[in-house]
């Protein structure tokens, strides 16, 4: 079996203006770096599909869906959902393609066609609330995929691991009342989306860290907080919200991770997945806006997933 990279052409067609850091160039930077690092030829490349409306409805209200579907502007125009989240003529199809790629990867991993997958998709998802899009995000790709694994594919327990620099508030809200889903994360605090720090529970271990925190801080919190929670829950599959904006070169955030930290994080999650979930992992791109560090960090992540 192998690692697969899922993407979809529609993910390149969503854009929010030349000024916006969440741009189609992010996916090109990832592809270029995978080739440069001699990884691209060693993994499978699979085309995603657009999600069905029923997939989206598993996590989002009719109002949230309508805000995206019904406000798509004419070609060349933009429709602002908030100050930094805009729609263009292709945004609804891109959001369906991003979520659908995550669902397709989930099916392929559960079916044993591949060992694990990285979804090179955009728009990202972890800020998308059940009731509304926000923060560059339209639909919550990871939450949709996790609920598909549970409600459609019959798994009993899954975990969502979020290592983006920002708190995955939309994911936290999406899974808050579902005891089948463990969410673990770290996030720079205080920082966007300026949500309150959550109390730790058996299924919510979201750890705030101060700006300028480096890899040693993150590795220790994984050992002290994430791993005990993951071993208690024994997830049958792990979903990763893979944001790379905690990298020291990414000016959108203010943390100090490097590629070796993303390799270590990935290896830790693979060990848990191997112990309890037949190695099943689906990772979905979230943030990461310095194109050089994004490409290098994704290459490190994929290399670790593929055990290269």
Short mmCIF file of N, CA, C and O in Angstrom, two decimals, residues 42-143:
data_model
loop_
_atom_site.label_atom_id
_atom_site.label_comp_id
_atom_site.label_asym_id
_atom_site.label_seq_id
_atom_site.Cartn_x
_atom_site.Cartn_y
_atom_site.Cartn_z
N UNK A 42 7.18 9.14 -5.99
CA UNK A 42 7.17 8.01 -5.07
C UNK A 42 5.83 7.84 -4.35
O UNK A 42 5.69 6.94 -3.52
N UNK A 43 4.88 8.71 -4.64
CA UNK A 43 3.55 8.62 -4.05
C UNK A 43 2.52 8.58 -5.18
O UNK A 43 2.81 8.95 -6.32
N UNK A 44 1.33 8.12 -4.87
CA UNK A 44 0.24 8.14 -5.84
C UNK A 44 -0.34 9.55 -5.95
O UNK A 44 -0.34 10.30 -4.98
N UNK A 45 -0.86 9.86 -7.11
CA UNK A 45 -1.58 11.11 -7.31
C UNK A 45 -2.99 10.77 -7.76
O UNK A 45 -3.17 10.08 -8.77
N UNK A 46 -3.97 11.22 -7.01
CA UNK A 46 -5.36 10.89 -7.29
C UNK A 46 -6.19 12.17 -7.40
O UNK A 46 -5.98 13.12 -6.67
N UNK A 47 -7.14 12.13 -8.33
CA UNK A 47 -8.06 13.24 -8.49
C UNK A 47 -9.20 13.11 -7.48
O UNK A 47 -9.81 12.04 -7.36
N UNK A 48 -9.47 14.20 -6.79
CA UNK A 48 -10.63 14.22 -5.92
C UNK A 48 -11.91 14.39 -6.71
O UNK A 48 -11.90 14.48 -7.94
N UNK A 49 -13.00 14.44 -6.00
CA UNK A 49 -14.31 14.65 -6.61
C UNK A 49 -15.03 15.73 -5.81
O UNK A 49 -14.69 16.01 -4.66
N UNK A 50 -16.03 16.34 -6.42
CA UNK A 50 -16.85 17.29 -5.68
C UNK A 50 -17.74 16.55 -4.70
O UNK A 50 -18.31 15.50 -5.02
N UNK A 51 -17.86 17.09 -3.51
CA UNK A 51 -18.72 16.49 -2.49
C UNK A 51 -20.17 16.55 -2.91
O UNK A 51 -20.61 17.44 -3.65
N UNK A 52 -20.94 15.60 -2.42
CA UNK A 52 -22.39 15.66 -2.53
C UNK A 52 -22.92 16.62 -1.48
O UNK A 52 -22.31 16.82 -0.43
N UNK A 53 -24.08 17.19 -1.75
CA UNK A 53 -24.68 18.10 -0.78
C UNK A 53 -24.89 17.40 0.56
O UNK A 53 -24.72 18.01 1.63
N UNK A 54 -25.20 16.11 0.52
CA UNK A 54 -25.41 15.37 1.77
C UNK A 54 -24.14 15.29 2.60
O UNK A 54 -24.20 15.25 3.84
N UNK A 55 -22.98 15.29 1.95
CA UNK A 55 -21.71 15.31 2.70
C UNK A 55 -21.57 16.61 3.48
O UNK A 55 -21.17 16.61 4.64
N UNK A 56 -21.87 17.72 2.82
CA UNK A 56 -21.74 19.02 3.46
C UNK A 56 -22.77 19.17 4.58
O UNK A 56 -22.47 19.71 5.66
N UNK A 57 -23.98 18.69 4.33
CA UNK A 57 -25.06 18.81 5.31
C UNK A 57 -24.77 18.03 6.58
O UNK A 57 -25.38 18.30 7.62
N UNK A 58 -23.86 17.08 6.51
CA UNK A 58 -23.51 16.33 7.71
C UNK A 58 -22.85 17.23 8.76
O UNK A 58 -22.84 16.90 9.94
N UNK A 59 -22.31 18.38 8.32
CA UNK A 59 -21.63 19.27 9.26
C UNK A 59 -22.16 20.69 9.24
O UNK A 59 -21.95 21.42 10.21
N UNK A 60 -22.83 21.11 8.18
CA UNK A 60 -23.19 22.52 8.03
C UNK A 60 -24.68 22.71 7.85
O UNK A 60 -25.36 21.89 7.21
N UNK A 61 -25.17 23.81 8.39
CA UNK A 61 -26.58 24.16 8.27
C UNK A 61 -26.91 24.61 6.85
O UNK A 61 -26.02 24.98 6.06
N UNK A 62 -28.20 24.64 6.55
CA UNK A 62 -28.65 25.15 5.25
C UNK A 62 -28.23 26.60 5.08
O UNK A 62 -27.89 27.05 3.96
N UNK A 63 -28.23 27.36 6.17
CA UNK A 63 -27.81 28.76 6.10
C UNK A 63 -26.35 28.88 5.69
O UNK A 63 -25.99 29.70 4.83
N UNK A 64 -25.48 28.07 6.30
CA UNK A 64 -24.06 28.11 5.98
C UNK A 64 -23.82 27.74 4.52
O UNK A 64 -23.01 28.37 3.83
N UNK A 65 -24.50 26.72 4.05
CA UNK A 65 -24.35 26.30 2.65
C UNK A 65 -24.84 27.40 1.72
O UNK A 65 -24.20 27.73 0.72
N UNK A 66 -25.99 27.97 2.05
CA UNK A 66 -26.56 29.01 1.21
C UNK A 66 -25.69 30.25 1.13
O UNK A 66 -25.64 30.92 0.07
N UNK A 67 -24.97 30.59 2.20
CA UNK A 67 -24.10 31.75 2.17
C UNK A 67 -23.02 31.62 1.10
O UNK A 67 -22.62 32.61 0.48
N UNK A 68 -22.57 30.40 0.85
CA UNK A 68 -21.57 30.17 -0.19
C UNK A 68 -22.24 29.98 -1.55
O UNK A 68 -21.94 30.69 -2.52
N UNK A 69 -23.17 29.07 -1.63
CA UNK A 69 -23.80 28.71 -2.92
C UNK A 69 -24.54 29.88 -3.56
O UNK A 69 -24.47 30.08 -4.78
N UNK A 70 -25.23 30.66 -2.74
CA UNK A 70 -26.16 31.65 -3.29
C UNK A 70 -25.54 33.03 -3.46
O UNK A 70 -26.23 33.95 -3.92
N UNK A 71 -24.28 33.19 -3.11
CA UNK A 71 -23.63 34.49 -3.24
C UNK A 71 -22.45 34.48 -4.20
O UNK A 71 -21.64 35.43 -4.20
N UNK A 72 -22.33 33.43 -5.00
CA UNK A 72 -21.24 33.36 -5.98
C UNK A 72 -21.42 34.50 -6.99
O UNK A 72 -22.48 34.64 -7.60
N UNK A 73 -20.41 35.35 -7.17
CA UNK A 73 -20.55 36.51 -8.04
C UNK A 73 -20.25 36.16 -9.50
O UNK A 73 -19.76 35.08 -9.81
N UNK A 74 -20.52 37.08 -10.41
CA UNK A 74 -20.13 36.87 -11.81
C UNK A 74 -18.62 36.77 -11.96
O UNK A 74 -17.86 37.24 -11.10
N UNK A 75 -18.18 36.20 -13.06
CA UNK A 75 -16.76 36.10 -13.36
C UNK A 75 -16.11 37.48 -13.27
O UNK A 75 -16.60 38.46 -13.81
N UNK A 76 -14.99 37.53 -12.55
CA UNK A 76 -14.25 38.78 -12.41
C UNK A 76 -14.61 39.60 -11.20
O UNK A 76 -13.90 40.56 -10.87
N UNK A 77 -15.71 39.25 -10.52
CA UNK A 77 -16.13 39.98 -9.32
C UNK A 77 -15.85 39.16 -8.07
O UNK A 77 -15.53 37.97 -8.14
N UNK A 78 -16.00 39.79 -6.91
CA UNK A 78 -15.84 39.13 -5.63
C UNK A 78 -17.04 39.49 -4.74
O UNK A 78 -17.60 40.58 -4.84
N UNK A 79 -17.39 38.53 -3.88
CA UNK A 79 -18.43 38.78 -2.88
C UNK A 79 -17.82 38.54 -1.51
O UNK A 79 -17.37 37.43 -1.21
N UNK A 80 -17.77 39.58 -0.63
CA UNK A 80 -17.15 39.41 0.69
C UNK A 80 -18.10 38.77 1.69
O UNK A 80 -19.18 39.29 1.95
N UNK A 81 -17.69 37.63 2.23
CA UNK A 81 -18.43 37.02 3.35
C UNK A 81 -18.02 37.64 4.67
O UNK A 81 -18.83 37.74 5.59
N UNK A 82 -16.75 37.99 4.80
CA UNK A 82 -16.27 38.80 5.91
C UNK A 82 -15.05 39.56 5.41
O UNK A 82 -14.77 39.55 4.21
N UNK A 83 -14.34 40.22 6.29
CA UNK A 83 -13.27 41.09 5.86
C UNK A 83 -12.15 40.41 5.11
O UNK A 83 -11.45 41.06 4.33
N UNK A 84 -11.96 39.12 5.33
CA UNK A 84 -10.86 38.42 4.65
C UNK A 84 -11.30 37.11 3.99
O UNK A 84 -10.45 36.29 3.62
N UNK A 85 -12.58 36.90 3.84
CA UNK A 85 -13.10 35.70 3.19
C UNK A 85 -14.03 36.14 2.06
O UNK A 85 -15.09 36.69 2.32
N UNK A 86 -13.58 35.89 0.83
CA UNK A 86 -14.32 36.35 -0.34
C UNK A 86 -14.66 35.17 -1.24
O UNK A 86 -13.96 34.14 -1.24
N UNK A 87 -15.71 35.34 -2.03
CA UNK A 87 -16.09 34.38 -3.04
C UNK A 87 -15.78 34.95 -4.42
O UNK A 87 -15.97 36.14 -4.67
N UNK A 88 -15.32 34.08 -5.32
CA UNK A 88 -15.29 34.43 -6.73
C UNK A 88 -16.23 33.48 -7.47
O UNK A 88 -16.97 32.71 -6.86
N UNK A 89 -16.20 33.53 -8.77
CA UNK A 89 -17.18 32.77 -9.56
C UNK A 89 -17.04 31.26 -9.37
O UNK A 89 -17.99 30.52 -9.67
N UNK A 90 -15.89 30.80 -8.90
CA UNK A 90 -15.62 29.36 -8.81
C UNK A 90 -15.53 28.85 -7.37
O UNK A 90 -15.18 27.69 -7.15
N UNK A 91 -15.85 29.69 -6.41
CA UNK A 91 -15.60 29.33 -5.01
C UNK A 91 -16.48 28.19 -4.52
O UNK A 91 -16.01 27.34 -3.75
N UNK A 92 -17.73 28.16 -4.91
CA UNK A 92 -18.61 27.09 -4.44
C UNK A 92 -18.12 25.74 -4.95
O UNK A 92 -18.03 24.77 -4.19
N UNK A 93 -17.77 25.67 -6.25
CA UNK A 93 -17.25 24.42 -6.79
C UNK A 93 -15.94 24.03 -6.12
O UNK A 93 -15.70 22.84 -5.86
N UNK A 94 -15.09 25.01 -5.83
CA UNK A 94 -13.83 24.70 -5.15
C UNK A 94 -14.07 24.16 -3.75
O UNK A 94 -13.40 23.21 -3.31
N UNK A 95 -15.03 24.76 -3.04
CA UNK A 95 -15.33 24.28 -1.69
C UNK A 95 -15.88 22.86 -1.73
O UNK A 95 -15.55 22.04 -0.86
N UNK A 96 -16.72 22.56 -2.70
CA UNK A 96 -17.21 21.19 -2.87
C UNK A 96 -16.06 20.24 -3.20
O UNK A 96 -16.00 19.11 -2.70
N UNK A 97 -15.14 20.70 -4.06
CA UNK A 97 -14.01 19.85 -4.46
C UNK A 97 -13.08 19.58 -3.28
O UNK A 97 -12.56 18.46 -3.13
N UNK A 98 -12.85 20.59 -2.45
CA UNK A 98 -11.98 20.39 -1.29
C UNK A 98 -12.58 19.38 -0.33
O UNK A 98 -11.91 18.41 0.09
N UNK A 99 -13.84 19.57 0.01
CA UNK A 99 -14.50 18.63 0.93
C UNK A 99 -14.63 17.25 0.31
O UNK A 99 -14.41 16.22 0.97
N UNK A 100 -14.98 17.22 -0.97
CA UNK A 100 -15.14 15.92 -1.64
C UNK A 100 -13.84 15.15 -1.76
O UNK A 100 -13.83 13.91 -1.68
N UNK A 101 -12.74 15.85 -1.94
CA UNK A 101 -11.44 15.18 -1.98
C UNK A 101 -11.11 14.55 -0.64
O UNK A 101 -10.57 13.42 -0.58
N UNK A 102 -11.44 15.24 0.44
CA UNK A 102 -11.22 14.68 1.78
C UNK A 102 -12.08 13.45 2.01
O UNK A 102 -11.63 12.45 2.59
N UNK A 103 -13.31 13.48 1.53
CA UNK A 103 -14.20 12.32 1.67
C UNK A 103 -13.69 11.16 0.82
O UNK A 103 -13.67 10.00 1.27
N UNK A 104 -13.27 11.45 -0.41
CA UNK A 104 -12.76 10.39 -1.29
C UNK A 104 -11.51 9.75 -0.69
O UNK A 104 -11.33 8.52 -0.74
N UNK A 105 -10.63 10.57 -0.12
CA UNK A 105 -9.44 10.02 0.52
C UNK A 105 -9.81 9.15 1.71
O UNK A 105 -9.21 8.08 1.94
N UNK A 106 -10.81 9.57 2.46
CA UNK A 106 -11.28 8.79 3.60
C UNK A 106 -11.77 7.42 3.16
O UNK A 106 -11.43 6.39 3.76
N UNK A 107 -12.55 7.38 2.10
CA UNK A 107 -13.04 6.10 1.59
C UNK A 107 -11.89 5.21 1.13
O UNK A 107 -11.87 4.00 1.43
N UNK A 108 -10.93 5.79 0.42
CA UNK A 108 -9.82 4.99 -0.10
C UNK A 108 -8.98 4.40 1.02
O UNK A 108 -8.53 3.25 0.95
N UNK A 109 -8.77 5.19 2.08
CA UNK A 109 -7.98 4.69 3.21
C UNK A 109 -8.75 3.60 3.95
O UNK A 109 -8.20 2.54 4.30
N UNK A 110 -10.03 3.82 4.21
CA UNK A 110 -10.82 2.81 4.91
C UNK A 110 -10.93 1.53 4.09
O UNK A 110 -10.88 0.41 4.64
N UNK A 111 -11.03 1.68 2.77
CA UNK A 111 -11.13 0.51 1.91
C UNK A 111 -9.81 -0.22 1.73
O UNK A 111 -9.77 -1.30 1.13
N UNK A 112 -8.72 0.35 2.25
CA UNK A 112 -7.42 -0.31 2.15
C UNK A 112 -6.74 -0.15 0.81
O UNK A 112 -5.75 -0.83 0.53
N UNK A 113 -7.23 0.77 -0.02
CA UNK A 113 -6.57 1.01 -1.31
C UNK A 113 -5.22 1.69 -1.14
O UNK A 113 -4.30 1.47 -1.93
N UNK A 114 -5.13 2.53 -0.12
CA UNK A 114 -3.91 3.25 0.20
C UNK A 114 -3.73 3.24 1.72
O UNK A 114 -4.69 3.00 2.46
N UNK A 115 -2.52 3.50 2.16
CA UNK A 115 -2.26 3.52 3.60
C UNK A 115 -2.74 4.80 4.24
O UNK A 115 -3.33 4.80 5.33
N UNK A 116 -2.44 5.92 3.58
CA UNK A 116 -2.82 7.22 4.10
C UNK A 116 -2.85 8.21 2.95
O UNK A 116 -2.49 7.87 1.81
N UNK A 117 -3.28 9.44 3.23
CA UNK A 117 -3.42 10.42 2.17
C UNK A 117 -3.17 11.82 2.68
O UNK A 117 -3.46 12.14 3.84
N UNK A 118 -2.64 12.65 1.79
CA UNK A 118 -2.56 14.09 2.02
C UNK A 118 -3.41 14.76 0.96
O UNK A 118 -3.24 14.50 -0.24
N UNK A 119 -4.32 15.63 1.38
CA UNK A 119 -5.20 16.33 0.46
C UNK A 119 -4.68 17.74 0.26
O UNK A 119 -4.74 18.58 1.17
N UNK A 120 -4.15 18.00 -0.93
CA UNK A 120 -3.66 19.34 -1.31
C UNK A 120 -4.86 20.11 -1.84
O UNK A 120 -5.11 20.16 -3.05
N UNK A 121 -5.60 20.69 -0.93
CA UNK A 121 -6.89 21.28 -1.25
C UNK A 121 -6.99 22.70 -0.70
O UNK A 121 -6.32 23.05 0.26
N UNK A 122 -7.82 23.48 -1.30
CA UNK A 122 -8.20 24.79 -0.84
C UNK A 122 -9.53 25.12 -1.50
O UNK A 122 -9.81 24.63 -2.57
N UNK A 123 -10.37 25.94 -0.86
CA UNK A 123 -10.13 26.66 0.38
C UNK A 123 -9.95 25.74 1.59
O UNK A 123 -10.45 24.61 1.59
N UNK A 124 -9.22 26.25 2.60
CA UNK A 124 -9.07 25.48 3.84
C UNK A 124 -10.39 25.41 4.60
O UNK A 124 -11.41 25.93 4.13
N UNK A 125 -10.38 24.77 5.79
CA UNK A 125 -11.67 24.51 6.41
C UNK A 125 -11.81 24.72 7.90
O UNK A 125 -12.92 24.81 8.39
N UNK A 126 -10.72 24.79 8.67
CA UNK A 126 -10.90 24.59 10.11
C UNK A 126 -11.52 25.76 10.85
O UNK A 126 -11.87 25.63 12.02
N UNK A 127 -11.66 26.92 10.20
CA UNK A 127 -12.42 28.02 10.81
C UNK A 127 -13.90 27.99 10.44
O UNK A 127 -14.69 28.75 11.04
N UNK A 128 -14.28 27.19 9.46
CA UNK A 128 -15.67 27.17 9.00
C UNK A 128 -16.56 26.57 10.08
O UNK A 128 -16.42 25.40 10.45
N UNK A 129 -17.47 27.39 10.59
CA UNK A 129 -18.38 26.95 11.65
C UNK A 129 -19.55 26.19 11.03
O UNK A 129 -19.84 26.33 9.84
N UNK A 130 -20.26 25.39 11.81
CA UNK A 130 -21.46 24.74 11.27
C UNK A 130 -22.46 25.74 10.70
O UNK A 130 -23.18 25.43 9.74
N UNK A 131 -22.48 26.96 11.24
CA UNK A 131 -23.48 27.95 10.86
C UNK A 131 -23.00 28.99 9.86
O UNK A 131 -23.82 29.73 9.31
N UNK A 132 -21.67 29.08 9.62
CA UNK A 132 -21.19 30.13 8.72
C UNK A 132 -19.72 29.90 8.34
O UNK A 132 -18.95 29.35 9.11
N UNK A 133 -19.35 30.38 7.14
CA UNK A 133 -17.93 30.41 6.77
C UNK A 133 -17.23 31.54 7.52
O UNK A 133 -17.85 32.51 7.94
N UNK A 134 -15.90 31.43 7.64
CA UNK A 134 -15.10 32.52 8.20
C UNK A 134 -13.62 32.20 8.03
O UNK A 134 -13.25 31.05 7.78
N UNK A 135 -12.79 33.22 8.14
CA UNK A 135 -11.35 33.03 8.22
C UNK A 135 -10.73 32.27 7.07
O UNK A 135 -9.95 31.34 7.30
N UNK A 136 -11.02 32.66 5.83
CA UNK A 136 -10.52 32.03 4.60
C UNK A 136 -11.25 30.72 4.29
O UNK A 136 -11.00 30.12 3.25
N UNK A 137 -12.09 30.22 5.20
CA UNK A 137 -12.64 28.87 5.12
C UNK A 137 -14.12 28.91 4.75
O UNK A 137 -14.88 29.72 5.29
N UNK A 138 -14.54 27.99 3.87
CA UNK A 138 -15.93 27.94 3.43
C UNK A 138 -16.66 26.75 4.04
O UNK A 138 -17.67 26.92 4.72
N UNK A 139 -16.18 25.53 3.80
CA UNK A 139 -16.73 24.34 4.44
C UNK A 139 -15.60 23.64 5.20
O UNK A 139 -14.43 23.71 4.81
N UNK A 140 -15.96 22.96 6.29
CA UNK A 140 -14.95 22.37 7.17
C UNK A 140 -14.57 20.97 6.68
O UNK A 140 -15.21 19.98 7.02
N UNK A 141 -13.52 20.92 5.88
CA UNK A 141 -13.16 19.68 5.18
C UNK A 141 -12.89 18.52 6.14
O UNK A 141 -13.36 17.40 5.91
N UNK A 142 -12.14 18.77 7.20
CA UNK A 142 -11.78 17.70 8.12
C UNK A 142 -12.98 17.21 8.91
O UNK A 142 -13.17 16.00 9.09
N UNK A 143 -13.82 18.13 9.38
CA UNK A 143 -15.00 17.70 10.13
C UNK A 143 -15.96 16.91 9.24
O UNK A 143 -16.55 15.91 9.68
#
